[in-house]
């Protein structure tokens, strides 16, 4: 100011060197900020783009639509339609029927192919196709002797061929598909026998063995994750909120509470696998809870989530202005009344957001589950009830994804990406719920 | 506005509400209040004046044990309300605070409706049996707080949506709703403009008929306007206590004179 006044020749509209330098520094700093955000956005787009482009394949599946004659001579040799006898026929009894039906379909449509034997159709059909037929027959034995239209799973090679994963030039050493079979596949697609459709079974189904990726689904492990989240929510919210309220509002400030505080902060930074081995030692080896059970997984994840919940709850409680506590105490409310009537409702949005973010963190956690055995081949069907949901062996979404990514067949790799898409969808949903709850409670009076 | 000579004769017959003897307050190692002994009269406005950090607010907060909420704070000495020691082990600070209400420096309505703000105290103390009782208590308190006419049509509106002066009167209404015997006010007008201040002061003068009031203030004019008794604190000690008129016109202590004439403070 005095500078300008002592130099009447320089007006306000001309910048001196100092101002220019300051101005340039500010512009530069803003540019760095924009660059940082742009980099972040580009990386995010690349990440999401990769996930979507790799994972969408999992949601489509090739099917073979054929009419199969359920030959009584093969399926019910005694002819008595006794369910016990029918069950004795394994999937090996059904597979030839499907293969013959496909061959008959090819001949009926006049498709030319060097493949003349039923056995040569094996690689086109999934090995679970026979299981599909057997399930139907066991459910409805009266179908034996009839010709039934089936929408059978195609093999993972045919499925991969439709998605561009399997190509003629790289199957030279592949025993599970040949060039002739791919030619035939082309013809069958033309004829409308092989079709591609939405793969509901991927979302609802269970894991499948290594040789039939086309059958694997994430549904059962999704349930496993759900049961774990129930355990985590039911335990970590009340324990975490109670601990935070005590520490923040009631506990005397002394060495002991300082120590507890430091330890809670440190626990939040402890690698999750440590909680896994703790869970293994305490819950499984000492308390003898069942292995691989969502109950144990939930307990371990609760341990992991608690520090997060406590830290965010305490931050939310701290953010409530002390004048509100004074006001309540001033009209003669007890400490507890002031906390429960005034402080807690005001801190609620923060507490809920923290808890849901803690849950989201727990949902994506894999490492501790490896140690308590909640990973591995769980191809069981859906749990029969609440108790079995908590206590029966199950997997969890991230553990299932990890399992698939480990397997050799590239078809499983595709499912792993698909699983990640579903997992991300869940995380997104939880974040949206957190935002909505926040809004709702903030408007409350 | 205020006739000093008339008041002087009037207040001397009143009975003692609070009596404090040799009160010491420590914050950790800091000795914040030293040997304060004072007797506060009923149905009287007593003003605590003094420079910042002299302990007047700390002493005020001893009177309803709000200092209990500060971990490092320690209070020694005797404080009696109607002859009962308020720091006795058997005293529940919650019951004490129901009898000794408090209004704070910054208006601090609950983020609830105007009605709920006032109704909260009576609710937790079980003063109303029916909804109609509660409505009556709320209306009476809001009338006493001289804010009824302004808010009667929007009792369900949030208390935080009012102007600063209205919020402070709402807080006073909230404090009187529990029918306290003493009302402590910690710089109730420091966040208000002159017009709102005048309204609150008028209200204080009105409330004097039913309550004993203690007001901490930085404004000597305010102390002179609203109080009958004045206590001057300096560096943690009670320097002088007496009739307001006497303190402001003929102080005994040199420090009091320096402060009220603006030489220190």
mmCIF file of N, CA, C and O in Angstrom, chain A residues 191-223:
data_model
loop_
_atom_site.group_PDB
_atom_site.id
_atom_site.type_symbol
_atom_site.label_atom_id
_atom_site.label_comp_id
_atom_site.label_asym_id
_atom_site.label_seq_id
_atom_site.Cartn_x
_atom_site.Cartn_y
_atom_site.Cartn_z
ATOM 1 N N UNK A 191 -27.131 -72.169 -37.244
ATOM 2 C CA UNK A 191 -28.406 -72.887 -37.213
ATOM 3 C C UNK A 191 -29.238 -72.506 -35.995
ATOM 4 O O UNK A 191 -30.387 -72.902 -35.875
ATOM 5 N N UNK A 192 -28.637 -71.772 -35.071
ATOM 6 C CA UNK A 192 -29.388 -71.352 -33.886
ATOM 7 C C UNK A 192 -29.447 -72.398 -32.798
ATOM 8 O O UNK A 192 -30.260 -72.301 -31.883
ATOM 9 N N UNK A 193 -28.606 -73.435 -32.900
ATOM 10 C CA UNK A 193 -28.583 -74.450 -31.858
ATOM 11 C C UNK A 193 -27.751 -73.965 -30.669
ATOM 12 O O UNK A 193 -28.136 -74.128 -29.518
ATOM 13 N N UNK A 194 -26.608 -73.338 -31.000
ATOM 14 C CA UNK A 194 -25.803 -72.748 -29.932
ATOM 15 C C UNK A 194 -26.146 -71.269 -29.849
ATOM 16 O O UNK A 194 -26.057 -70.543 -30.841
ATOM 17 N N UNK A 195 -26.601 -70.853 -28.664
ATOM 18 C CA UNK A 195 -26.963 -69.451 -28.477
ATOM 19 C C UNK A 195 -26.206 -68.907 -27.278
ATOM 20 O O UNK A 195 -25.669 -69.659 -26.471
ATOM 21 N N UNK A 196 -26.216 -67.588 -27.192
ATOM 22 C CA UNK A 196 -25.547 -66.957 -26.072
ATOM 23 C C UNK A 196 -26.588 -66.133 -25.323
ATOM 24 O O UNK A 196 -27.384 -65.433 -25.934
ATOM 25 N N UNK A 197 -26.590 -66.244 -24.022
ATOM 26 C CA UNK A 197 -27.601 -65.512 -23.264
ATOM 27 C C UNK A 197 -27.077 -65.042 -21.921
ATOM 28 O O UNK A 197 -25.940 -65.329 -21.539
ATOM 29 N N UNK A 198 -27.939 -64.292 -21.199
ATOM 30 C CA UNK A 198 -27.548 -63.774 -19.889
ATOM 31 C C UNK A 198 -27.325 -64.933 -18.929
ATOM 32 O O UNK A 198 -28.086 -65.888 -18.880
ATOM 33 N N UNK A 199 -26.264 -64.828 -18.141
ATOM 34 C CA UNK A 199 -25.849 -65.941 -17.301
ATOM 35 C C UNK A 199 -26.300 -65.720 -15.858
ATOM 36 O O UNK A 199 -25.546 -65.309 -14.999
ATOM 37 N N UNK A 200 -27.578 -66.006 -15.620
ATOM 38 C CA UNK A 200 -28.131 -65.809 -14.281
ATOM 39 C C UNK A 200 -27.431 -66.707 -13.266
ATOM 40 O O UNK A 200 -27.235 -66.339 -12.107
ATOM 41 N N UNK A 201 -27.028 -67.898 -13.752
ATOM 42 C CA UNK A 201 -26.421 -68.866 -12.833
ATOM 43 C C UNK A 201 -25.119 -68.329 -12.237
ATOM 44 O O UNK A 201 -24.719 -68.738 -11.152
ATOM 45 N N UNK A 202 -24.484 -67.392 -12.930
ATOM 46 C CA UNK A 202 -23.244 -66.832 -12.378
ATOM 47 C C UNK A 202 -23.540 -66.031 -11.113
ATOM 48 O O UNK A 202 -22.778 -66.031 -10.159
ATOM 49 N N UNK A 203 -24.684 -65.349 -11.098
ATOM 50 C CA UNK A 203 -25.026 -64.517 -9.940
ATOM 51 C C UNK A 203 -25.613 -65.364 -8.815
ATOM 52 O O UNK A 203 -25.402 -65.083 -7.645
ATOM 53 N N UNK A 204 -26.346 -66.427 -9.192
ATOM 54 C CA UNK A 204 -27.048 -67.174 -8.145
ATOM 55 C C UNK A 204 -26.368 -68.484 -7.769
ATOM 56 O O UNK A 204 -26.639 -69.030 -6.710
ATOM 57 N N UNK A 205 -25.482 -68.990 -8.616
ATOM 58 C CA UNK A 205 -24.994 -70.355 -8.437
ATOM 59 C C UNK A 205 -23.866 -70.496 -7.434
ATOM 60 O O UNK A 205 -23.435 -69.542 -6.792
ATOM 61 N N UNK A 206 -23.380 -71.756 -7.324
ATOM 62 C CA UNK A 206 -22.268 -72.015 -6.418
ATOM 63 C C UNK A 206 -21.004 -72.265 -7.247
ATOM 64 O O UNK A 206 -21.053 -72.327 -8.462
ATOM 65 N N UNK A 207 -19.908 -72.420 -6.547
ATOM 66 C CA UNK A 207 -18.649 -72.689 -7.231
ATOM 67 C C UNK A 207 -18.717 -74.070 -7.901
ATOM 68 O O UNK A 207 -19.523 -74.917 -7.525
ATOM 69 N N UNK A 208 -17.880 -74.290 -8.912
ATOM 70 C CA UNK A 208 -17.847 -75.580 -9.592
ATOM 71 C C UNK A 208 -16.406 -76.064 -9.679
ATOM 72 O O UNK A 208 -15.472 -75.296 -9.459
ATOM 73 N N UNK A 209 -16.267 -77.358 -10.031
ATOM 74 C CA UNK A 209 -14.919 -77.930 -10.043
ATOM 75 C C UNK A 209 -14.084 -77.318 -11.165
ATOM 76 O O UNK A 209 -14.597 -76.671 -12.069
ATOM 77 N N UNK A 210 -12.775 -77.579 -11.100
ATOM 78 C CA UNK A 210 -11.821 -76.961 -12.025
ATOM 79 C C UNK A 210 -12.153 -77.213 -13.487
ATOM 80 O O UNK A 210 -11.857 -76.416 -14.347
ATOM 81 N N UNK A 211 -12.786 -78.366 -13.757
ATOM 82 C CA UNK A 211 -12.980 -78.729 -15.160
ATOM 83 C C UNK A 211 -14.239 -78.113 -15.756
ATOM 84 O O UNK A 211 -14.487 -78.253 -16.938
ATOM 85 N N UNK A 212 -15.064 -77.470 -14.959
ATOM 86 C CA UNK A 212 -16.265 -76.885 -15.555
ATOM 87 C C UNK A 212 -16.513 -75.450 -15.083
ATOM 88 O O UNK A 212 -17.469 -75.177 -14.364
ATOM 89 N N UNK A 213 -15.658 -74.547 -15.538
ATOM 90 C CA UNK A 213 -15.820 -73.135 -15.149
ATOM 91 C C UNK A 213 -17.162 -72.573 -15.580
ATOM 92 O O UNK A 213 -17.668 -71.658 -14.944
ATOM 93 N N UNK A 214 -17.742 -73.160 -16.664
ATOM 94 C CA UNK A 214 -18.999 -72.601 -17.169
ATOM 95 C C UNK A 214 -20.126 -72.712 -16.149
ATOM 96 O O UNK A 214 -21.125 -72.041 -16.247
ATOM 97 N N UNK A 215 -19.908 -73.584 -15.142
ATOM 98 C CA UNK A 215 -20.978 -73.786 -14.167
ATOM 99 C C UNK A 215 -20.792 -72.927 -12.920
ATOM 100 O O UNK A 215 -21.705 -72.812 -12.096
ATOM 101 N N UNK A 216 -19.610 -72.328 -12.764
ATOM 102 C CA UNK A 216 -19.302 -71.653 -11.499
ATOM 103 C C UNK A 216 -20.061 -70.341 -11.345
ATOM 104 O O UNK A 216 -20.197 -69.573 -12.287
ATOM 105 N N UNK A 217 -20.574 -70.132 -10.136
ATOM 106 C CA UNK A 217 -21.286 -68.889 -9.840
ATOM 107 C C UNK A 217 -20.873 -68.359 -8.480
ATOM 108 O O UNK A 217 -20.225 -69.048 -7.688
ATOM 109 N N UNK A 218 -21.284 -67.130 -8.186
ATOM 110 C CA UNK A 218 -20.818 -66.467 -6.976
ATOM 111 C C UNK A 218 -21.910 -66.392 -5.911
ATOM 112 O O UNK A 218 -21.690 -65.914 -4.796
ATOM 113 N N UNK A 219 -23.094 -66.917 -6.258
ATOM 114 C CA UNK A 219 -24.255 -66.741 -5.379
ATOM 115 C C UNK A 219 -24.060 -67.232 -3.963
ATOM 116 O O UNK A 219 -24.394 -66.534 -2.999
ATOM 117 N N UNK A 220 -23.512 -68.443 -3.800
ATOM 118 C CA UNK A 220 -23.405 -69.016 -2.465
ATOM 119 C C UNK A 220 -22.394 -68.237 -1.618
ATOM 120 O O UNK A 220 -22.630 -67.959 -0.442
ATOM 121 N N UNK A 221 -21.286 -67.810 -2.256
ATOM 122 C CA UNK A 221 -20.312 -67.042 -1.475
ATOM 123 C C UNK A 221 -20.856 -65.655 -1.161
ATOM 124 O O UNK A 221 -20.481 -65.034 -0.168
ATOM 125 N N UNK A 222 -21.770 -65.168 -2.014
ATOM 126 C CA UNK A 222 -22.430 -63.903 -1.728
ATOM 127 C C UNK A 222 -23.209 -64.035 -0.422
ATOM 128 O O UNK A 222 -23.189 -63.148 0.431
ATOM 129 N N UNK A 223 -23.897 -65.174 -0.289
ATOM 130 C CA UNK A 223 -24.629 -65.429 0.955
ATOM 131 C C UNK A 223 -23.671 -65.514 2.141
ATOM 132 O O UNK A 223 -23.966 -65.015 3.224
#
